[in-house]
Coordinates of C-alpha atoms and ligand atoms in Angstrom, one line a residue:
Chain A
X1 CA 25.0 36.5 -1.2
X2 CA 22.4 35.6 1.3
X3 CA 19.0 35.1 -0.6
X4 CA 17.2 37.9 1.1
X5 CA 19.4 40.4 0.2
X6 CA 19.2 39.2 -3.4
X7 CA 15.8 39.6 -3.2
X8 CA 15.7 43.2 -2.2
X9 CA 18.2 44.8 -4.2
X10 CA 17.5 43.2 -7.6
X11 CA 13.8 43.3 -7.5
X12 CA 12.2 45.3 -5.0
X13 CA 9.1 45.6 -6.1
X14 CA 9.0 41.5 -7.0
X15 CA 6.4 39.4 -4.0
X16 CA 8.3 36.4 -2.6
X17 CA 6.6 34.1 0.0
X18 CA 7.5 31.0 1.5
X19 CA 6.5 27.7 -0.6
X20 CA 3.4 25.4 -0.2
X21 CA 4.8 22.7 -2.9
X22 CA 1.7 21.7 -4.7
X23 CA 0.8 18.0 -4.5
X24 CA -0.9 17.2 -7.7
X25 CA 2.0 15.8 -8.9
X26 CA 2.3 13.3 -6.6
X27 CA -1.0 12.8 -6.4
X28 CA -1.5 11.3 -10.3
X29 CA 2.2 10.0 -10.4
X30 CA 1.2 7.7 -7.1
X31 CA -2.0 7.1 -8.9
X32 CA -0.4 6.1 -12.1
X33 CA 2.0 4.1 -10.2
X34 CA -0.6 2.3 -8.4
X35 CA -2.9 1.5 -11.0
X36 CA -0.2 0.2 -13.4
X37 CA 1.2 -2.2 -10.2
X38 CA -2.4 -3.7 -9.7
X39 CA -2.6 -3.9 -13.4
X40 CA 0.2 -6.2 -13.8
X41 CA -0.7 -8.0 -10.9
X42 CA -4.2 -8.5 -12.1
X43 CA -2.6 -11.0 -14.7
X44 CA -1.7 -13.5 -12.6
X45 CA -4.9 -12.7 -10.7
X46 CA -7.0 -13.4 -14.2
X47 CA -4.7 -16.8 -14.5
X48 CA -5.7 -17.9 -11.2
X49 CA -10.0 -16.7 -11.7
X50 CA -9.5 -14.0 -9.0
X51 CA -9.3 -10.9 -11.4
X52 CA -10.5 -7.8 -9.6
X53 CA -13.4 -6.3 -10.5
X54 CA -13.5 -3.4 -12.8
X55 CA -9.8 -2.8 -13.0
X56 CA -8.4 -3.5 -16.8
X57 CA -7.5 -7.6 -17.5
X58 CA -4.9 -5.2 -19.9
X59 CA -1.0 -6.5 -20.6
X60 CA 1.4 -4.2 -19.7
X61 CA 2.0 -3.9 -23.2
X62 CA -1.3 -2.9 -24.0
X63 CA -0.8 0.3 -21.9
X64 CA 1.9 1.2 -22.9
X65 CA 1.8 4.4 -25.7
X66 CA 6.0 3.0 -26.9
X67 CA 4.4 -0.1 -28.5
X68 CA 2.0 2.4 -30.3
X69 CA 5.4 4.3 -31.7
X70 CA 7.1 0.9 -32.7
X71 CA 4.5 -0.7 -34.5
X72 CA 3.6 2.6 -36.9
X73 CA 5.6 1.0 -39.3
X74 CA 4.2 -2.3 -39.6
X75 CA 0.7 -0.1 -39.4
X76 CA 1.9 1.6 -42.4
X77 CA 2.4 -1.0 -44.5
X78 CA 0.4 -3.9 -43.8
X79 CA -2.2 -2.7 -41.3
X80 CA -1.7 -4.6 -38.2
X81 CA 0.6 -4.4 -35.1
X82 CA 3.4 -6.0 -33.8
X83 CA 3.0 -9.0 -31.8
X84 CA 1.5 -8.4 -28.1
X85 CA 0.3 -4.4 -29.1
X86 CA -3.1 -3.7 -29.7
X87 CA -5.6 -0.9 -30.8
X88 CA -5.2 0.5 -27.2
X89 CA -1.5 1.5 -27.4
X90 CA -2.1 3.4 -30.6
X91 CA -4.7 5.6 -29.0
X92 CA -2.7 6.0 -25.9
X93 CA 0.0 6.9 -28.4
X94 CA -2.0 9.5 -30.1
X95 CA -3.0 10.4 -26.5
X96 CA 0.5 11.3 -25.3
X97 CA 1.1 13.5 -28.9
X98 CA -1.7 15.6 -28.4
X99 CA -0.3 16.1 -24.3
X100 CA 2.4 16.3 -25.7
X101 CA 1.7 18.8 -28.6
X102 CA 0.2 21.3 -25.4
X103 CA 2.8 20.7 -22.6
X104 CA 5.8 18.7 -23.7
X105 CA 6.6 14.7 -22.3
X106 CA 4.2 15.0 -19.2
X107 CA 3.6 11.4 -19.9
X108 CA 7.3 11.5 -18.9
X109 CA 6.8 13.9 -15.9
X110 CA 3.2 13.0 -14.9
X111 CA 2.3 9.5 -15.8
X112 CA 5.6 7.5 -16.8
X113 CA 5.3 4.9 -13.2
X114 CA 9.5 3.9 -14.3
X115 CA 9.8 8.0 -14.0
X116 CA 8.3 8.2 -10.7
X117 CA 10.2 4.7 -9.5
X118 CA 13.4 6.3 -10.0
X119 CA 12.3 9.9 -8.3
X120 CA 11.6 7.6 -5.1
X121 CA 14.4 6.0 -5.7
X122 CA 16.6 9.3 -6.1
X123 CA 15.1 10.8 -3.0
X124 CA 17.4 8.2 -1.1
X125 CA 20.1 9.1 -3.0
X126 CA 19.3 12.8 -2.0
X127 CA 19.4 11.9 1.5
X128 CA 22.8 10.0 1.1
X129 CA 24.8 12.6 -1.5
X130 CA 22.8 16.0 0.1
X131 CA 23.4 18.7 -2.4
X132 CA 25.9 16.6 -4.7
X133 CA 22.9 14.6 -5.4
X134 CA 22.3 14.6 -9.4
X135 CA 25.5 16.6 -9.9
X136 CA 28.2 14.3 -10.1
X137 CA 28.9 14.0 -13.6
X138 CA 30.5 16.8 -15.4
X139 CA 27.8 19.0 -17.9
X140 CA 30.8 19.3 -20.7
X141 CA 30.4 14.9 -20.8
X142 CA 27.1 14.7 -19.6
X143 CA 25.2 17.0 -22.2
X144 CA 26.6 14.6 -25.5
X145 CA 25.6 11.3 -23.1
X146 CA 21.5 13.0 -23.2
X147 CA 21.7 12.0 -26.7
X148 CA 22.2 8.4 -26.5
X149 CA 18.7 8.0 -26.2
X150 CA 17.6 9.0 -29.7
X151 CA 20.3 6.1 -31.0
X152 CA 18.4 3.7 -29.3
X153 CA 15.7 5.0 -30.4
X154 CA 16.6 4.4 -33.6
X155 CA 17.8 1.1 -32.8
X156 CA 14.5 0.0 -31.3
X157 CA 12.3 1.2 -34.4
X158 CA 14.8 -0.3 -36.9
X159 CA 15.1 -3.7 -35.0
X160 CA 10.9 -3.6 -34.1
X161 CA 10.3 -3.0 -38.0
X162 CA 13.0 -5.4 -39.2
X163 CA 11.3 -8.2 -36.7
X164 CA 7.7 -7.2 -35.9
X165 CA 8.4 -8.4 -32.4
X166 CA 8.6 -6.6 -29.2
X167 CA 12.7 -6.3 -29.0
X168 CA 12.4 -3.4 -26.7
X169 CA 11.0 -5.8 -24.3
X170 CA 14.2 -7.7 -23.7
X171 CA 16.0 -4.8 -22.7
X172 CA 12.9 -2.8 -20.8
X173 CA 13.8 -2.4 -17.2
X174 CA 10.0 -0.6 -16.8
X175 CA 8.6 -4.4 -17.8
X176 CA 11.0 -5.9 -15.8
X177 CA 9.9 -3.5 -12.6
X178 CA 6.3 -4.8 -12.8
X179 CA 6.4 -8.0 -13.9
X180 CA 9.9 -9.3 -12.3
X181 CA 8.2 -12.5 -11.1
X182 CA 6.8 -13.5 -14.9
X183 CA 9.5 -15.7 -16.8
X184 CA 8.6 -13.3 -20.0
X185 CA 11.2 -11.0 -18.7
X186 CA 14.5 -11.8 -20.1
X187 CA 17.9 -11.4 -17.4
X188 CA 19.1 -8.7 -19.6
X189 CA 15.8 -6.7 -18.7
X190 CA 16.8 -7.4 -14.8
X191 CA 20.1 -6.5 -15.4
X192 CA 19.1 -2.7 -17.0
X193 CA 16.5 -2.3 -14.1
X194 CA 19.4 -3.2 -11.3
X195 CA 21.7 -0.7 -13.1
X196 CA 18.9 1.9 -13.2
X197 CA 17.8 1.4 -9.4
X198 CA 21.7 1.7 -8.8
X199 CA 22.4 4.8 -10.7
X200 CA 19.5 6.6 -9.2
X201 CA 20.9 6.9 -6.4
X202 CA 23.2 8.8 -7.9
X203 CA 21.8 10.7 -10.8
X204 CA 17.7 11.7 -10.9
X205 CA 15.5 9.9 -13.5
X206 CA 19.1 7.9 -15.4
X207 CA 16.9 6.1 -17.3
X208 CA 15.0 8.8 -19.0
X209 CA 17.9 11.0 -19.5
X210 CA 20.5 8.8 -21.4
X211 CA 18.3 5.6 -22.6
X212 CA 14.6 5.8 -22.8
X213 CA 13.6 5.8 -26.0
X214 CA 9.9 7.1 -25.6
X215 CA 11.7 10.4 -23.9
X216 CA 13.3 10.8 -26.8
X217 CA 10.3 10.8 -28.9
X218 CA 8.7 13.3 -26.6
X219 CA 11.1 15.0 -25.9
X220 CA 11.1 16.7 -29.1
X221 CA 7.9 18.0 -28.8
X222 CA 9.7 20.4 -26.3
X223 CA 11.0 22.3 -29.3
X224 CA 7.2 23.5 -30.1
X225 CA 5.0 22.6 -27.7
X226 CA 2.4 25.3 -27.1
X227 CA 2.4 26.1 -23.3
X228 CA 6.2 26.0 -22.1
X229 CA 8.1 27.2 -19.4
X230 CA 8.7 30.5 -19.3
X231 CA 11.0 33.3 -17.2
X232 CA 10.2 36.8 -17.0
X233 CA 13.9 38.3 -17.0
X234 CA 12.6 41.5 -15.5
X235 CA 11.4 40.3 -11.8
X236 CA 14.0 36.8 -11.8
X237 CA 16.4 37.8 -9.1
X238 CA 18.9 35.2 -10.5
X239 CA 19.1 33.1 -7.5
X240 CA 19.3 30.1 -9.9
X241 CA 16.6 28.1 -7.2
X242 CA 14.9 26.8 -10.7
X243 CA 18.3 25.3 -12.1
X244 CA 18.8 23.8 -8.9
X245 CA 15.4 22.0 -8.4
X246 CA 15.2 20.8 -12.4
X247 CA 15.6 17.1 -12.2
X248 CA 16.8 17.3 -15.7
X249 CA 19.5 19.7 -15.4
X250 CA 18.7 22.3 -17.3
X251 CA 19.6 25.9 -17.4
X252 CA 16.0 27.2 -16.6
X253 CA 17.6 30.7 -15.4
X254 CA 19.9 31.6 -18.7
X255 CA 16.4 32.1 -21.4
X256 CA 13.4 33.3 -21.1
X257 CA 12.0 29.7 -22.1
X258 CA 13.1 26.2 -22.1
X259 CA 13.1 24.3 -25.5
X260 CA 15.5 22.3 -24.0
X261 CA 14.6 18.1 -25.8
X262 CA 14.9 16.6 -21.9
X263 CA 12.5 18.7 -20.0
X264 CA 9.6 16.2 -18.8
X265 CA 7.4 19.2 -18.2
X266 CA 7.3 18.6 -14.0
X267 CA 7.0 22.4 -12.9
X268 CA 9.4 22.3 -10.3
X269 CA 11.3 25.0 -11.6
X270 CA 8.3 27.5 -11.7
X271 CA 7.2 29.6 -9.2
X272 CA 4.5 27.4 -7.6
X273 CA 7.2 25.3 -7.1
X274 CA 10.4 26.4 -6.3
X275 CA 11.0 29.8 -7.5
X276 CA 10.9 32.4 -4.7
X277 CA 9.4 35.3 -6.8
X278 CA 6.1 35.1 -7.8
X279 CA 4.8 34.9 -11.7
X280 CA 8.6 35.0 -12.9
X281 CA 9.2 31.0 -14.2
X282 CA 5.3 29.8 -15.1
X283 CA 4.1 27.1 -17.5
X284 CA 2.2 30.0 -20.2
X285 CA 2.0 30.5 -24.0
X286 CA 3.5 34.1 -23.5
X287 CA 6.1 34.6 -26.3
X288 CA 9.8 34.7 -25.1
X289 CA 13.7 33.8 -25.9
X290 CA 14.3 30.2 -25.7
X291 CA 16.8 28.4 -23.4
Chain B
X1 CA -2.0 32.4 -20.6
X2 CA -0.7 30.2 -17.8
X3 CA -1.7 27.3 -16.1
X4 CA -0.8 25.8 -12.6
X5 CA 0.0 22.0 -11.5
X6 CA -3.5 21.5 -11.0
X7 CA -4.6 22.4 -14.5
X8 CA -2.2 20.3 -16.1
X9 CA -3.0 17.4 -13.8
X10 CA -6.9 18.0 -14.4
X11 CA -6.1 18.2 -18.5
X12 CA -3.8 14.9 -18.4
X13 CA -6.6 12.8 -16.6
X14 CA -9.0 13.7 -18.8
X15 CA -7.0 13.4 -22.1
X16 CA -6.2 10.3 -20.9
X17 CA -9.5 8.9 -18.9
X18 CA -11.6 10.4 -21.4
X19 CA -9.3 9.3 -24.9
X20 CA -10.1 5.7 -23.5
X21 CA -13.4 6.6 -22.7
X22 CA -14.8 7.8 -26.0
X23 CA -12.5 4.9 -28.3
X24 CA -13.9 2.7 -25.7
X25 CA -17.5 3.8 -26.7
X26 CA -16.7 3.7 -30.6
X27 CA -15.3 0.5 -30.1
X28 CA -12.1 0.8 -30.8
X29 CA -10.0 0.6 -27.6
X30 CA -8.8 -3.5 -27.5
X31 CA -6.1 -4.1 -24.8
X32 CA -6.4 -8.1 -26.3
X33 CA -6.5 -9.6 -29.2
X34 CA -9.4 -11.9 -29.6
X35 CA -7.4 -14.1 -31.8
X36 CA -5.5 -16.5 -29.6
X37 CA -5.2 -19.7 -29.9
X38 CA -6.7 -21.9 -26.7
X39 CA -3.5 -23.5 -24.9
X40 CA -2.8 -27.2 -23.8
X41 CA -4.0 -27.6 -20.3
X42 CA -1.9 -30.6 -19.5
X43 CA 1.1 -33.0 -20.7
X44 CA 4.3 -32.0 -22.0
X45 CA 3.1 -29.0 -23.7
X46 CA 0.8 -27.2 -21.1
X47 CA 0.8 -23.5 -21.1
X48 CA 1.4 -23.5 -25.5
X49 CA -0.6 -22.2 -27.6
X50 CA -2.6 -25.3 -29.4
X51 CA -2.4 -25.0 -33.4
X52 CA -5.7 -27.4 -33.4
X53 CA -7.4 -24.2 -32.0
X54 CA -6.9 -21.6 -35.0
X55 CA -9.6 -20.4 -36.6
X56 CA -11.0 -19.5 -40.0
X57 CA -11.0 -16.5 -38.7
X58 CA -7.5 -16.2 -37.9
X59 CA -4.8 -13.9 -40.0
X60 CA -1.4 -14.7 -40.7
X61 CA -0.5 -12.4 -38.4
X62 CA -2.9 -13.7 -35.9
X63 CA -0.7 -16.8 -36.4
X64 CA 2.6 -15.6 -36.6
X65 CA 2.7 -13.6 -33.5
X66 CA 0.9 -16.7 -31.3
X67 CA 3.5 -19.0 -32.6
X68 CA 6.2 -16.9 -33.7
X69 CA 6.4 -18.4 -37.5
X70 CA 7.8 -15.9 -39.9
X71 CA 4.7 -14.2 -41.7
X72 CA 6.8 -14.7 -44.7
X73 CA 7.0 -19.2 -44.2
X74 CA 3.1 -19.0 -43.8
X75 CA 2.7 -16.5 -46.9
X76 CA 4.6 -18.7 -49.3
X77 CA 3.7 -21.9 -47.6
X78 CA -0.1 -21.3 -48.8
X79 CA 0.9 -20.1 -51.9
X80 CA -0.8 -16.4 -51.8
X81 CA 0.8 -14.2 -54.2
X82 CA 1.3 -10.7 -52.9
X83 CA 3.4 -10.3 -50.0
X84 CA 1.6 -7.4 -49.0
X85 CA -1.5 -9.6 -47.8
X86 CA -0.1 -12.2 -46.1
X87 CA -0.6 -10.1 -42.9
X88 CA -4.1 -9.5 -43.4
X89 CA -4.6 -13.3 -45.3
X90 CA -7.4 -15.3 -43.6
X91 CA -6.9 -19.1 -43.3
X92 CA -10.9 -19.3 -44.3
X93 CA -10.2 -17.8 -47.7
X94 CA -7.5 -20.9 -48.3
X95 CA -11.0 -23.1 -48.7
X96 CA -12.2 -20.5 -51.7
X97 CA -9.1 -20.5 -53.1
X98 CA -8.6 -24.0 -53.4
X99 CA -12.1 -25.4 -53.7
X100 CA -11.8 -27.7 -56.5
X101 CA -9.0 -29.5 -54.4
X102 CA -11.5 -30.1 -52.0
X103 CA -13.9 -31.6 -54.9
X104 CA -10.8 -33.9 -55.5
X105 CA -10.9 -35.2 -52.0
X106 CA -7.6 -33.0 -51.4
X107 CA -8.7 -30.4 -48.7
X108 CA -6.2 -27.6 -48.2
X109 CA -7.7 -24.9 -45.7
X110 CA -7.8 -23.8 -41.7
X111 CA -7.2 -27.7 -41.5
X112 CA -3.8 -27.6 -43.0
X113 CA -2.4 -24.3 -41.4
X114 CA -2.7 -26.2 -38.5
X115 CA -1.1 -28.6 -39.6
X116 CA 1.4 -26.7 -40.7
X117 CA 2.0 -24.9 -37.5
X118 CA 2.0 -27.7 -35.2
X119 CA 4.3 -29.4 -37.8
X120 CA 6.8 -26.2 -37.2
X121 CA 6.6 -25.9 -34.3
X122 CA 6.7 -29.4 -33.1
X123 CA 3.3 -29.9 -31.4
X124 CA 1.3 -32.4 -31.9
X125 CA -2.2 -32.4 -33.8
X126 CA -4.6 -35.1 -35.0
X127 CA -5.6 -34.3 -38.6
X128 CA -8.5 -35.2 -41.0
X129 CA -7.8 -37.9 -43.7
X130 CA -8.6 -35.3 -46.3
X131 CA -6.2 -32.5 -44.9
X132 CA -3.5 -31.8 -47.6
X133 CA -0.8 -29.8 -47.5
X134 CA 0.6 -27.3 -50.6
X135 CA 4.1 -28.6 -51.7
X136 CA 5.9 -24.9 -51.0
X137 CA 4.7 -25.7 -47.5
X138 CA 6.2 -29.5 -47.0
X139 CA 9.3 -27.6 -48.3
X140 CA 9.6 -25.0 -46.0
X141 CA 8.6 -27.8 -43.1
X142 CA 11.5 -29.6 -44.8
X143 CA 14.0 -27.3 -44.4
X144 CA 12.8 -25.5 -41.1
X145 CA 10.9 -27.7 -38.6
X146 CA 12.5 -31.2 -36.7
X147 CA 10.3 -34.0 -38.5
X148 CA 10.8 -37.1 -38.1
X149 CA 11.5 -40.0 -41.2
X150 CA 7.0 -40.5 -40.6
X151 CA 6.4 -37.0 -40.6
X152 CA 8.3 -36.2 -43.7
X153 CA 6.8 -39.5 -45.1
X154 CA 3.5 -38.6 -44.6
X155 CA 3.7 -35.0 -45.6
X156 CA 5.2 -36.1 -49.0
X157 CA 2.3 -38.0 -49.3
X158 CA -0.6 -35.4 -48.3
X159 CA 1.0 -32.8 -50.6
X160 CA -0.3 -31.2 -53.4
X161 CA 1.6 -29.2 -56.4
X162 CA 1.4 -25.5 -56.4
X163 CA 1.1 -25.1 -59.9
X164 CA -1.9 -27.7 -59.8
X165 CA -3.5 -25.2 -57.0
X166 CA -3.0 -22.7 -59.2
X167 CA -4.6 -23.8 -61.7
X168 CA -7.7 -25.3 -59.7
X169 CA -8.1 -21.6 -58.5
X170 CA -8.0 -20.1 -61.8
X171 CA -10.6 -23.3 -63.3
X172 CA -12.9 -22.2 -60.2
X173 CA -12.9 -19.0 -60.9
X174 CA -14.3 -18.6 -64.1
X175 CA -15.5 -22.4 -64.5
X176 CA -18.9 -22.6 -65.8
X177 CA -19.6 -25.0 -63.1
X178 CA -18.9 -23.3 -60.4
X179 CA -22.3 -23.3 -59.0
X180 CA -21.7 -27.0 -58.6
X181 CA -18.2 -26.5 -57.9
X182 CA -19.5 -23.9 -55.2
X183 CA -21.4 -26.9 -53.1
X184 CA -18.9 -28.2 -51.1
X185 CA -19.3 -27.9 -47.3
X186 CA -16.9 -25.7 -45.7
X187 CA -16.2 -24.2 -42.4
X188 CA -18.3 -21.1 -43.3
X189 CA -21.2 -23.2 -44.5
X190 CA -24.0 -23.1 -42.4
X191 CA -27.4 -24.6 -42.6
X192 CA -29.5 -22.8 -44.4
X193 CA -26.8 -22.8 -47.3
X194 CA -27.3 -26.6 -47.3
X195 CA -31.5 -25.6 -47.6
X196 CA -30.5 -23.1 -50.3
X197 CA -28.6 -25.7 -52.2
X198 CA -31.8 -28.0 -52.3
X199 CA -31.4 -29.9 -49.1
X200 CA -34.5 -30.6 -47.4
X201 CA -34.6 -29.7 -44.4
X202 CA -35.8 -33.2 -42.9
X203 CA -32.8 -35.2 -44.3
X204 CA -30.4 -32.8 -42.7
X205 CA -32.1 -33.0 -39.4
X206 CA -31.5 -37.3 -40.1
X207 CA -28.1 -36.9 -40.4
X208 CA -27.2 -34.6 -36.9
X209 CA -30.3 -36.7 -35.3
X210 CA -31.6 -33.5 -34.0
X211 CA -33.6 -30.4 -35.3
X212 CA -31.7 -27.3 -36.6
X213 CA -30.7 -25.4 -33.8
X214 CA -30.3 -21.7 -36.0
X215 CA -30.5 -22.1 -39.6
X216 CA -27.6 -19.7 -39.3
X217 CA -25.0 -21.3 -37.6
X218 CA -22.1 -23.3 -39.7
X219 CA -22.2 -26.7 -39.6
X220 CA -18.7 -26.2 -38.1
X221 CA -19.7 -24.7 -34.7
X222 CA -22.7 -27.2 -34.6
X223 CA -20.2 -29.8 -34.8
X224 CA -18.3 -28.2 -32.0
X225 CA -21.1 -27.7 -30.1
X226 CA -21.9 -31.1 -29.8
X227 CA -18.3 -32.4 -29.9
X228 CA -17.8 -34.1 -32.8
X229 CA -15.4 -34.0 -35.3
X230 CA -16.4 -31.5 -38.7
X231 CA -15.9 -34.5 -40.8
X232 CA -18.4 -36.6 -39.3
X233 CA -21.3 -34.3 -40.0
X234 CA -19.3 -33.0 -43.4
X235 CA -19.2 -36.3 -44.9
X236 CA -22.5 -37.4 -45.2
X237 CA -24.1 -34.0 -45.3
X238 CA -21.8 -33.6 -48.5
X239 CA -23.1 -36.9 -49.8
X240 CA -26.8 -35.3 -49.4
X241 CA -25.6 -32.1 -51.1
X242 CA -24.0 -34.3 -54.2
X243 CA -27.7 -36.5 -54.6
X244 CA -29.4 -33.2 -54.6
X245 CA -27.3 -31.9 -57.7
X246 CA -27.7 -35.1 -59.6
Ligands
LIG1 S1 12.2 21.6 -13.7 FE1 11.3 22.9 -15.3 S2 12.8 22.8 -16.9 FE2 13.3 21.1 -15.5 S3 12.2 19.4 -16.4 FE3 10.9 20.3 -14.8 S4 9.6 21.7 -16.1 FE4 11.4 21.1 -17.4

């Protein structure tokens, strides 16, 4: 059924209007993006005395809120942190939660730059697979393979704890992105980032749906964060535009909110983005039925 | 209530901007760790991390995670007891610990952990004559580093016994000399201690052939300072400190 004619006869009194897509989005995942690139860069910058001013002399490790989560167990129990974290990934760690606590993984959504790499990348694979794009493996396999993440999860904190080393940086295609010149990052790295790049093309954001383990951790904060995605059930005109544009897959149209442990807290699906009726899917702390 | 893209955006940049912000003015946000090790600039090891460079300062865990050596091998190595301060351990508190060695002529402190590391990890390092290594340690080089039929030779020989360290801990800490014991010049001692001790001021200021920069500052960074070795200010500084308590 055309979309107009949904619109009329199941909510007649519900205001549609055509879409300005916000850009703020963009906007801080282009800035994130940017300021992590020149970041990494700056290292071999500092080695060679031509650091640029004002921007952080930081390791990518440093930044990086994970490194916070792996070492809370040598924290625990002796008071320092595994090799190459610092103070600063703790309180970006503690940082993330208290996002995280509000809206969900927008660290994920907002700030992650391997997130945003692979939405680039996916946009080509958009242009190439047109509306089969992030569809192509079946949701009856595809919604036990979104839980491979928390074993790895579990792998990494187990092996990190075990070792006090960085083990998640032989396998982190995110390190590997940014600092694929440095001979720190190991061929298995490389490898996971080619298979990443490849699969995006396929399937939006691979990486954070089946391996990353800082999704996982965030991703359970979807069960009780305290704004979430809501639908009102009484103007939605079921066109199912919010399943469609939900990077992640998710039923946005069957609930009236989404608890779902993979949302990354984008707002696509809500009605400044992609839902034609206006106040039905918002990002509020309304109660509602959970998806 | 509900909020749009651009409130979230707004909230995340300033969680973010301003968390770093505020630890930044409480002093808490570190993106480095100020204890590394200077590296070799040139030679067959350029670009490591060089053990003659670790500090009093430095933990265990400083250590271990510059030169990737178990926290456990350097734990045991020095002989501290409880696991659960190896981490934290500093190599200063070695010279406290085994301050009557040093009485003896047998000095195990920062100087042997350096030892010890380059040792392990197969770099080289020019040590003090008096620079003594705990016998748990030579074992643990024994069975983990590549030394050669000199390097086990002469760690055999610059070892001392555990037990013995134990026991010259124990003595020091309840000695009734250890005000005496207590006047040995270590990394932490600076000038004025040497003044406190009974050292005039003059004699000291024959020794270095200068005047006292900062009563303050350990002999160790003057030495640095100037480039010379500790023990050639140490030695005969000591001496002066030894006539003063006769
Ligand atoms: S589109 Fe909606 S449901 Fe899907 S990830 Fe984004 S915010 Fe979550």
């Amino acid at each position: 059924m055309p979309q107009e004619m949904l619109n009329k006869s199941s909510t007649p009194t519900a205001r549609t209007r055509k879409k300005t897509r916000p850009w703020y989005r963009t906007a801080v995942q282009s800035f994130f993006f940017i300021l992590v690139a020149l970041i990494s860069l700056n290292q071999i910058l500092k080695e060679a005395g031509l650091a640029i001013p004002f921007l952080s002399e930081a390791s990518l490790h440093a930044i990086c809120p994970f490194g916070g989560v792996v070492s809370i167990y040598k924290f625990a129990t002796v008071g320092t942190f595994v090799q190459k974290i610092h103070e600063s990934s703790f309180i970006l760690m503690f940082i993330a939660f208290m996002l995280a606590v509000l809206f969900g993984p927008v660290i994920c959504g907002w700030v992650c730059p391997f997130g945003t790499f692979q939405e680039w990348v996916g946009k080509l694979g958009k242009k190439i697979f047109k509306k089969k794009y992030n569809q192509l493996i079946p949701n009856n396999f595809d919604k036990y393979l979104r839980f491979i993440r928390y074993i790895i999860l579990l792998l990494v904190i187990y092996k990190t704890a075990a070792t006090a080393k960085l083990m998640f940086q032989d396998v982190d295609p995110y390190y590997a992105l940014f600092n694929f010149w440095s001979d720190e990052v190991s061929v298995t790295a490389l490898i996971v980032l080619g298979v990443t790049i490849l699969l995006s093309l396929f399937v939006e954001r691979p990486w954070c749906k089946y391996a990353c383990p800082y999704g996982a951790v965030l991703g359970i904060f979807n069960l009780f964060r305290v704004f979430k995605i809501r639908r009102n059930s009484s103007t939605c005109i079921n066109c199912k535009a919010c399943d469609r544009a939900c990077p992640m897959n998710i039923s946005v149209s069957t609930g009236a909110a989404v608890l779902n442990h993979q949302c990354i807290s984008c707002m696509k699906c809500t009605s400044e983005n992609t839902c034609p009726v206006e106040g039905t899917v918002e990002l509020s702390i309304r109660e509602g039925k959970n998806v | 209530m509900k909020l749009k893209s651009i409130h979230v955006a707004v909230i995340t940049l300033v969680f973010i901007f301003g968390g770093i912000a505020l630890t930044s003015l409480l002093g808490m946000w570190k993106t480095t760790n100020d204890k590394i090790p200077a590296k070799y600039k040139d030679g067959e090891f350029a670009g490591q991390y060089n053990p003659a460079d670790i500090r009093g300062s430095y933990t265990f865990n400083d250590i271990s995670n510059a030169f990737e050596i178990p926290i456990e091998d350097l734990g045991k190595a020095f002989g501290v007891e409880d696991p659960a301060k190896y981490a934290s351990f500093q190599c200063k508190e070695l010279e406290s610990m085994y301050a009557l060695l040093a009485a003896e002529g047998k000095e195990v402190g920062t100087g042997s952990v350096r030892y010890f590391v380059a040792l392990y990890k197969g770099l080289p390092i020019e040590v003090e004559e008096d620079t003594y290594l705990p016998k748990t340690a030579v074992e643990i080089l024994k069975a983990k580093a590549k030394l050669t039929e000199e390097q086990i030779k002469s760690i055999e020989k610059y070892s001392v016994a555990l037990p013995e360290v134990s026991a010259a801990f124990s003595v020091s800490a309840s000695s009734p000399e250890n005000a005496t014991a207590d006047r040995i010049i270590k990394g932490s001692t600076t000038f004025k201690d040497l003044m406190d001790w009974g050292v005039k001021k003059e004699a000291i200021e024959k020794i270095i052939n200068d005047k006292i920069p900062d009563p303050g500052k350990t002999i160790k960074d003057y030495s640095s300072a100037k480039g010379l070795e500790f023990s050639t200010l140490k030695e005969p500084l000591q001496k002066l400190v030894d006539t003063v308590k006769k």
